[in-house]
Short mmCIF file of C-alpha atoms and ligand atoms in Angstrom, two decimals:
data_model
loop_
_atom_site.label_atom_id
_atom_site.label_comp_id
_atom_site.label_asym_id
_atom_site.label_seq_id
_atom_site.Cartn_x
_atom_site.Cartn_y
_atom_site.Cartn_z
CA MET A 1 17.49 6.90 -69.95
CA ILE A 2 14.27 5.04 -69.36
CA LYS A 3 16.15 2.12 -67.94
CA LYS A 4 18.14 4.40 -65.71
CA HIS A 5 14.98 6.09 -64.53
CA PHE A 6 13.44 2.73 -63.82
CA LEU A 7 16.48 1.70 -61.80
CA HIS A 8 16.26 4.88 -59.87
CA LEU A 9 12.59 4.24 -59.09
CA ARG A 10 13.36 0.72 -58.10
CA SER A 11 16.02 1.86 -55.68
CA ILE A 12 13.63 4.40 -54.17
CA PHE A 13 11.05 1.66 -53.84
CA CYS A 14 13.57 -0.66 -52.23
CA SER A 15 14.74 1.93 -49.77
CA ALA A 16 11.14 2.72 -48.90
CA VAL A 17 10.43 -0.94 -48.24
CA PHE A 18 13.63 -1.22 -46.30
CA LEU A 19 12.79 1.83 -44.20
CA MET A 20 9.30 0.55 -43.63
CA LEU A 21 10.59 -2.83 -42.54
CA LEU A 22 13.14 -1.16 -40.32
CA PHE A 23 10.40 0.99 -38.80
CA LEU A 24 8.12 -1.98 -38.25
CA THR A 25 10.87 -4.07 -36.68
CA THR A 26 11.97 -1.24 -34.43
CA SER A 27 8.51 -0.44 -33.19
CA ALA A 28 7.77 -4.13 -32.70
CA THR A 29 10.97 -4.53 -30.71
CA GLN A 30 10.18 -1.43 -28.74
CA ALA A 31 6.73 -2.65 -27.78
CA GLN A 32 8.18 -6.02 -26.88
CA ASP A 33 11.10 -4.50 -25.03
CA LYS A 34 9.10 -2.23 -22.84
CA THR A 35 9.64 -3.19 -19.22
CA ILE A 36 6.72 -2.47 -16.94
CA VAL A 37 6.97 -2.43 -13.16
CA SER A 38 3.43 -2.94 -11.89
CA GLY A 39 4.10 -3.43 -8.19
CA ILE A 40 6.73 -3.53 -5.47
CA ARG A 41 6.61 -4.77 -1.91
CA PHE A 42 8.66 -5.84 1.07
CA GLY A 43 8.46 -8.91 3.23
CA VAL A 44 10.32 -9.95 6.34
CA HIS A 45 10.97 -13.56 7.24
CA LYS A 46 13.34 -14.17 10.13
CA GLU A 47 16.62 -12.44 9.23
CA VAL A 48 15.76 -12.06 5.55
CA THR A 49 14.25 -8.90 4.15
CA ARG A 50 12.69 -9.62 0.78
CA PHE A 51 12.03 -7.03 -1.91
CA VAL A 52 9.74 -8.07 -4.74
CA ILE A 53 9.29 -6.31 -8.07
CA ASP A 54 6.35 -7.28 -10.31
CA LEU A 55 7.38 -7.17 -13.95
CA ASN A 56 5.60 -7.90 -17.22
CA LYS A 57 8.52 -10.11 -18.32
CA LYS A 58 11.86 -11.45 -17.22
CA THR A 59 14.29 -8.61 -17.49
CA LYS A 60 18.05 -8.37 -17.24
CA HIS A 61 18.85 -6.69 -14.01
CA ASP A 62 21.83 -5.75 -11.92
CA ALA A 63 21.66 -5.78 -8.13
CA PHE A 64 24.52 -4.76 -5.89
CA VAL A 65 25.47 -3.13 -2.62
CA ILE A 66 27.19 0.20 -2.13
CA ARG A 67 28.57 1.48 1.18
CA ASN A 68 28.79 4.72 3.15
CA PRO A 69 25.93 4.61 3.78
CA TYR A 70 24.83 1.06 2.95
CA ARG A 71 22.41 0.84 0.05
CA VAL A 72 21.12 -1.87 -2.23
CA VAL A 73 20.88 -0.78 -5.84
CA ILE A 74 18.76 -2.52 -8.45
CA ASP A 75 19.23 -1.42 -12.04
CA LEU A 76 16.55 -2.30 -14.55
CA PRO A 77 16.38 -1.32 -18.20
CA LYS A 78 14.29 1.70 -19.17
CA THR A 79 11.05 1.12 -17.34
CA ALA A 80 7.44 2.21 -17.37
CA TRP A 81 6.81 2.60 -13.66
CA GLN A 82 3.22 1.74 -12.81
CA ALA A 83 3.70 0.54 -9.24
CA GLN A 84 1.54 2.50 -6.86
CA SER A 85 2.71 1.29 -3.50
CA ASN A 86 3.71 4.06 -1.17
CA LEU A 87 3.88 1.98 1.96
CA PRO A 88 7.04 2.42 3.97
CA PRO A 89 9.15 -0.75 4.38
CA PRO A 90 7.94 -2.84 7.34
CA LYS A 91 9.31 -1.83 10.73
CA TYR A 92 11.40 -4.97 11.24
CA SER A 93 12.97 -4.92 7.79
CA LEU A 94 16.60 -4.01 7.07
CA ILE A 95 15.42 -1.18 4.83
CA LYS A 96 14.40 2.24 6.06
CA ASN A 97 13.50 3.98 2.85
CA TYR A 98 13.52 3.57 -0.91
CA ARG A 99 13.38 5.64 -4.06
CA HIS A 100 13.65 5.18 -7.78
CA GLY A 101 14.13 7.12 -10.97
CA ALA A 102 15.83 7.25 -14.37
CA PHE A 103 19.56 6.94 -13.75
CA LYS A 104 20.76 6.94 -17.35
CA PRO A 105 18.60 7.04 -20.49
CA ASN A 106 18.47 3.25 -20.51
CA ILE A 107 18.67 2.48 -16.82
CA HIS A 108 15.95 2.76 -14.23
CA ARG A 109 17.49 2.60 -10.78
CA ILE A 110 15.87 1.55 -7.51
CA VAL A 111 17.77 2.43 -4.34
CA LEU A 112 16.96 0.79 -1.00
CA ASP A 113 18.48 2.63 1.96
CA ALA A 114 19.62 0.10 4.56
CA LYS A 115 19.46 0.55 8.32
CA THR A 116 22.66 -1.45 8.77
CA SER A 117 25.46 -3.15 6.82
CA ILE A 118 23.65 -5.23 4.25
CA ASP A 119 24.31 -7.97 1.71
CA ILE A 120 22.28 -9.53 -1.09
CA LYS A 121 21.80 -13.18 -0.21
CA LYS A 122 20.29 -14.01 -3.57
CA SER A 123 18.21 -12.55 -6.34
CA PHE A 124 16.02 -14.64 -8.59
CA TYR A 125 12.80 -14.79 -10.57
CA LEU A 126 9.71 -16.53 -9.28
CA PRO A 127 7.79 -18.23 -12.10
CA ALA A 128 4.99 -16.10 -13.54
CA ASN A 129 1.86 -16.40 -11.43
CA LYS A 130 -1.76 -16.62 -12.60
CA THR A 131 -1.85 -12.95 -13.54
CA GLY A 132 1.19 -13.49 -15.77
CA LYS A 133 3.42 -11.30 -13.65
CA HIS A 134 7.08 -12.16 -13.33
CA ARG A 135 8.43 -11.46 -9.89
CA LEU A 136 12.01 -10.42 -9.37
CA VAL A 137 12.99 -11.23 -5.80
CA ILE A 138 15.91 -9.70 -3.94
CA ASP A 139 16.66 -11.36 -0.60
CA MET A 140 18.80 -9.31 1.74
CA VAL A 141 20.52 -10.09 5.02
CA GLU A 142 22.70 -8.17 7.42
CA ALA A 143 26.33 -8.28 6.20
CA LYS A 144 28.87 -9.97 8.41
CA GLY A 145 32.11 -8.50 7.11
CA THR A 146 32.44 -7.23 3.54
CA PRO A 147 29.27 -7.82 1.51
CA LYS A 148 29.72 -10.30 -1.34
CA ALA A 149 27.46 -8.22 -3.56
CA LEU A 150 29.54 -5.10 -3.01
CA ARG A 151 30.03 -3.07 -6.16
CA LYS A 152 33.76 -2.80 -6.75
CA LYS A 153 33.74 0.75 -8.12
CA THR A 154 33.78 3.39 -5.43
CA ILE A 155 30.58 5.28 -5.08
CA THR A 156 32.23 8.67 -5.44
CA LYS A 157 32.51 7.96 -9.17
CA THR A 158 28.85 7.02 -9.40
CA ARG A 159 26.59 9.78 -10.53
CA PRO A 160 23.89 10.62 -8.07
CA VAL A 161 20.46 9.25 -8.81
CA GLN A 162 18.69 11.80 -10.90
CA LYS A 163 15.07 12.82 -10.85
CA THR A 164 14.48 10.44 -8.00
CA LYS A 165 11.05 10.21 -6.61
CA ARG A 166 10.84 9.58 -2.90
CA VAL A 167 8.20 6.92 -2.98
CA ALA A 168 7.87 6.96 0.78
CA ASN A 169 7.13 10.68 0.62
CA LYS A 170 4.14 10.26 -1.64
CA LYS A 171 0.84 11.28 -0.09
CA PRO A 172 -0.57 8.47 2.04
CA VAL A 173 -3.81 7.02 0.72
CA ILE A 174 -6.64 6.87 3.24
CA VAL A 175 -9.84 4.96 2.59
CA ILE A 176 -12.80 6.11 4.67
CA ASP A 177 -15.64 3.65 4.91
CA ALA A 178 -19.09 4.96 5.76
CA GLY A 179 -20.75 2.07 7.56
CA HIS A 180 -24.00 0.47 6.30
CA GLY A 181 -26.03 2.01 3.45
CA GLY A 182 -28.85 1.19 1.06
CA ILE A 183 -31.13 -1.56 2.40
CA ASP A 184 -29.02 -1.71 5.57
CA PRO A 185 -29.78 1.38 7.68
CA GLY A 186 -27.57 0.30 10.60
CA ALA A 187 -28.73 1.46 14.01
CA ILE A 188 -31.81 3.65 14.21
CA GLY A 189 -31.34 6.44 16.67
CA VAL A 190 -33.46 8.35 19.10
CA GLY A 191 -35.61 10.62 16.95
CA GLY A 192 -35.41 8.20 14.02
CA VAL A 193 -32.04 9.15 12.56
CA TYR A 194 -30.34 6.38 10.56
CA GLU A 195 -26.76 5.33 11.27
CA LYS A 196 -26.09 4.97 7.52
CA LYS A 197 -26.85 8.66 7.06
CA ILE A 198 -24.62 9.82 9.90
CA THR A 199 -21.72 7.63 8.80
CA LEU A 200 -21.94 9.00 5.25
CA SER A 201 -22.02 12.68 6.21
CA THR A 202 -19.18 12.13 8.70
CA ALA A 203 -17.12 10.28 6.07
CA LYS A 204 -17.62 13.16 3.64
CA MET A 205 -16.54 15.67 6.27
CA ILE A 206 -13.40 13.62 6.99
CA LYS A 207 -12.57 13.49 3.29
CA GLU A 208 -12.98 17.25 2.97
CA THR A 209 -10.82 17.91 6.05
CA LEU A 210 -8.00 15.54 5.09
CA GLU A 211 -7.91 16.75 1.49
CA LYS A 212 -7.85 20.37 2.56
CA SER A 213 -4.63 19.67 4.48
CA GLY A 214 -3.01 18.72 1.17
CA ARG A 215 -1.28 15.79 2.86
CA TYR A 216 -3.57 12.88 1.99
CA THR A 217 -5.31 11.22 -0.89
CA VAL A 218 -8.74 10.16 0.31
CA TYR A 219 -11.28 7.75 -1.13
CA LEU A 220 -14.73 6.90 0.21
CA THR A 221 -16.00 3.33 -0.13
CA ARG A 222 -19.40 4.82 -0.86
CA GLU A 223 -20.50 8.35 -1.66
CA ARG A 224 -24.18 7.54 -1.94
CA ASP A 225 -26.82 5.63 -0.08
CA ILE A 226 -25.88 2.20 -1.43
CA TYR A 227 -25.39 -1.21 0.12
CA LEU A 228 -21.88 -2.67 0.09
CA LYS A 229 -20.76 -6.04 1.39
CA LEU A 230 -17.95 -5.96 3.95
CA LYS A 231 -15.63 -7.75 1.56
CA GLU A 232 -16.34 -5.14 -1.11
CA ARG A 233 -15.24 -2.45 1.31
CA ARG A 234 -11.97 -4.25 2.03
CA ASP A 235 -11.36 -4.98 -1.64
CA PHE A 236 -11.91 -1.32 -2.43
CA ALA A 237 -9.13 -0.37 0.00
CA HIS A 238 -6.81 -2.90 -1.66
CA LYS A 239 -7.63 -1.60 -5.10
CA LYS A 240 -6.77 1.91 -3.99
CA ASN A 241 -3.51 0.76 -2.40
CA ALA A 242 -4.65 2.24 0.88
CA ASP A 243 -2.15 3.00 3.61
CA PHE A 244 -4.93 3.11 6.16
CA PHE A 245 -8.53 1.99 6.27
CA ILE A 246 -10.98 3.71 8.60
CA SER A 247 -14.55 2.50 9.00
CA ILE A 248 -17.07 4.90 10.53
CA HIS A 249 -20.02 3.69 12.61
CA ALA A 250 -22.37 4.87 15.34
CA ASP A 251 -23.37 2.41 18.01
CA SER A 252 -26.68 1.63 19.64
CA ILE A 253 -27.30 -0.14 22.93
CA LYS A 254 -30.11 -0.92 25.36
CA ASN A 255 -28.57 1.20 28.08
CA LYS A 256 -29.71 4.61 26.85
CA SER A 257 -27.47 6.54 29.22
CA LEU A 258 -24.28 5.23 27.62
CA ARG A 259 -22.55 7.69 25.32
CA GLY A 260 -19.15 8.49 23.84
CA ALA A 261 -16.84 7.30 21.09
CA SER A 262 -14.73 4.16 20.92
CA VAL A 263 -12.13 2.78 18.55
CA TYR A 264 -11.94 -0.87 17.56
CA THR A 265 -9.01 -2.82 16.20
CA LEU A 266 -8.87 -6.48 15.30
CA SER A 267 -8.31 -8.84 18.21
CA GLU A 268 -5.66 -11.56 18.42
CA LYS A 269 -8.26 -14.24 18.79
CA SER A 270 -10.32 -13.42 15.74
CA SER A 271 -7.21 -12.80 13.70
CA ASP A 272 -6.08 -16.39 14.27
CA LYS A 273 -9.25 -17.56 12.58
CA VAL A 274 -8.60 -15.16 9.71
CA ALA A 275 -5.10 -16.53 9.37
CA GLU A 276 -6.49 -20.05 9.21
CA ALA A 277 -9.00 -19.17 6.55
CA LEU A 278 -6.48 -17.24 4.54
CA ALA A 279 -4.00 -20.08 4.66
CA LYS A 280 -6.52 -22.19 2.83
CA THR A 281 -6.93 -19.79 -0.03
CA GLU A 282 -4.82 -20.36 -3.06
CA ASN A 283 -3.44 -16.96 -3.67
CA LYS A 284 -1.74 -16.70 -0.34
CA SER A 285 1.69 -15.67 -1.53
CA ASP A 286 0.33 -12.40 -2.83
CA LEU A 287 -1.30 -11.67 0.48
CA ILE A 288 1.71 -11.26 2.62
CA ALA A 289 4.06 -8.82 1.06
CA GLY A 290 5.72 -11.15 -1.36
CA VAL A 291 6.96 -13.78 1.03
CA ASP A 292 6.68 -16.75 -1.29
CA LEU A 293 4.77 -19.56 0.31
CA SER A 294 4.49 -21.93 -2.59
CA ASP A 295 6.82 -24.52 -1.12
CA GLU A 296 6.33 -23.84 2.55
CA VAL A 297 4.45 -26.32 4.68
CA GLN A 298 1.02 -25.42 5.95
CA GLU A 299 2.15 -24.68 9.48
CA VAL A 300 4.81 -22.23 8.37
CA THR A 301 2.24 -20.64 6.09
CA ASN A 302 -0.04 -20.04 9.04
CA ILE A 303 2.77 -18.53 11.05
CA LEU A 304 3.82 -16.24 8.20
CA ILE A 305 0.33 -14.95 7.59
CA ASP A 306 -0.06 -14.47 11.30
CA LEU A 307 3.15 -12.46 11.40
CA ALA A 308 2.11 -10.24 8.50
CA GLN A 309 -1.19 -9.64 10.18
CA ARG A 310 0.41 -9.02 13.54
CA GLU A 311 2.51 -6.25 12.02
CA THR A 312 -0.65 -4.72 10.54
CA MET A 313 -2.44 -5.19 13.83
CA ASN A 314 0.34 -3.48 15.74
CA LEU A 315 0.12 -0.50 13.41
CA SER A 316 -3.65 -0.39 13.77
CA SER A 317 -3.37 -0.47 17.55
CA LYS A 318 -0.66 2.16 17.52
CA PHE A 319 -2.89 4.46 15.49
CA ALA A 320 -5.92 3.73 17.68
CA SER A 321 -4.10 4.98 20.78
CA MET A 322 -2.77 8.03 18.91
CA LEU A 323 -6.30 8.85 17.77
CA LEU A 324 -7.78 8.44 21.24
CA LYS A 325 -5.17 10.81 22.63
CA LYS A 326 -6.25 13.47 20.10
CA LEU A 327 -9.95 12.85 20.63
CA LYS A 328 -9.66 13.08 24.40
CA GLY A 329 -10.89 16.48 25.50
CA ASP A 330 -12.40 17.17 22.07
CA ILE A 331 -15.21 14.67 22.20
CA LYS A 332 -16.68 12.34 24.78
CA LEU A 333 -15.15 8.87 24.94
CA LEU A 334 -16.26 5.60 26.46
CA ARG A 335 -14.53 4.64 29.72
CA THR A 336 -12.45 1.96 27.94
CA PRO A 337 -12.38 3.48 24.49
CA HIS A 338 -9.92 1.12 22.79
CA ARG A 339 -11.68 -2.15 22.05
CA PHE A 340 -10.82 -5.31 20.22
CA ALA A 341 -13.17 -7.31 18.07
CA GLY A 342 -13.32 -9.45 14.98
CA PHE A 343 -15.16 -7.12 12.63
CA ALA A 344 -14.91 -8.54 9.13
CA VAL A 345 -14.36 -5.10 7.71
CA LEU A 346 -11.06 -4.88 9.64
CA LYS A 347 -9.65 -8.13 8.36
CA SER A 348 -7.19 -6.86 5.79
CA VAL A 349 -3.92 -8.70 6.14
CA ASP A 350 -1.77 -5.90 4.90
CA ILE A 351 -3.69 -2.65 5.45
CA PRO A 352 -3.82 -1.23 8.97
CA SER A 353 -7.50 -0.78 9.78
CA ILE A 354 -9.65 0.65 12.54
CA LEU A 355 -13.34 0.97 13.13
CA ILE A 356 -14.65 4.03 14.97
CA GLU A 357 -17.96 4.13 16.76
CA ILE A 358 -18.35 7.89 16.97
CA GLY A 359 -21.06 7.70 19.60
CA PHE A 360 -24.34 6.08 20.65
CA LEU A 361 -27.47 6.75 18.63
CA SER A 362 -29.41 5.18 21.48
CA ASN A 363 -28.44 8.16 23.63
CA ARG A 364 -30.47 11.31 23.15
CA ASN A 365 -27.50 13.68 23.48
CA ASP A 366 -25.22 11.70 21.21
CA ALA A 367 -27.94 11.27 18.58
CA ARG A 368 -28.42 15.02 18.49
CA LEU A 369 -24.70 15.74 18.45
CA LEU A 370 -23.62 13.25 15.80
CA ILE A 371 -25.67 14.83 13.00
CA LYS A 372 -24.20 18.28 13.63
CA ARG A 373 -21.64 19.54 11.11
CA SER A 374 -19.73 21.31 13.88
CA PHE A 375 -19.27 18.00 15.72
CA GLN A 376 -18.29 16.18 12.55
CA LYS A 377 -15.75 18.89 11.80
CA LYS A 378 -14.20 18.69 15.26
CA PHE A 379 -14.01 14.93 14.98
CA SER A 380 -12.42 15.13 11.51
CA GLN A 381 -9.79 17.55 12.72
CA SER A 382 -8.77 15.24 15.57
CA LEU A 383 -8.55 12.40 13.08
CA LEU A 384 -6.34 14.51 10.81
CA ARG A 385 -3.96 15.31 13.66
CA ALA A 386 -3.79 11.63 14.62
CA LEU A 387 -2.98 10.64 11.02
CA ASP A 388 -0.26 13.29 10.89
CA THR A 389 1.34 11.88 14.05
CA TYR A 390 1.04 8.33 12.78
CA PHE A 391 2.61 8.92 9.36
CA GLU A 392 5.33 11.06 10.88
CA SER A 393 6.23 8.15 13.15
CA GLN A 394 6.27 5.78 10.17
CA LYS A 395 8.95 7.76 8.35
CA ILE A 396 11.78 6.73 10.66
ZN1 LIG B 1 -22.62 0.30 12.43
#
């Protein structure tokens, strides 16, 4: 009886240990198994469109093409999706849109909608970089004939992607940068008004206006009277995964009769210098949308960075002219309102950026106007309409 009881206890003990071990192993495996996607991006190099997925570890994946219409599908195991990019694929890429979501309990599916017949040239892992991220790379080209990567099963038998999230339909992120601040007052206007004060109140008004529309997520580089370096302003936009960066300023000039707003984008000439400087930095591959540069020669590197920046510059210019169209009639503009310069604050390789001089503090009328809430409101509304037009045009 006692012996039997003892045996019984022992078996309970054993099962408990067994269960505990089982629990520990399972949870350990689970933690280890968890796949995390921390970033995604596109790159275009000649005829190749590259899609890069940042992962915490090398993961088994399946990548294939389905037709009618042409799509590239990438299946990953169950995934914690932490990627925040909501940028549309670049204009010259083979992809027009993308989405992702849980396809089956253990499969996370990414679907890239192609503009044309498409094939997967190759897919491979780049060795983990300094941050420890593994990068799964899918290189795609236009298909000549039947794609090699075509999934044999017909798509009619495939279940539709469930709970998909249209990444490209996420709210665009806008970073508004109030120029100057803290020890740097910027221009001092007629009547003693500081540029740093006007830029901040205008930036706040823009934020309020854009957020009220419900269509944008807006961040300000500064919300107080503090000094920020230009690089800090750019880095802030990167950290926030900005889709557009807008820096607000108010000009001052000797000629006190000059008034009106102007919009600056980065010029070709200064951007070449930026490209040069960037090419020298180590982390260059991460700068241009995942086009891996590790084994490219210096000259090609320069060209690639230049291309990435040119695409950004084109978008910036496109927006600048859209904005000027909306501002025209609403507020006074300079005679040649679209200007090009090498402002450091505009030198983001992959975020379209503009700098707006909303007027001249050296002009009595402008100085009086620029501090008015009614003016700032009118300006913000024009900006909102321009952003709407811009992001609408980016969807196609
Ligand atoms: Zn300024």
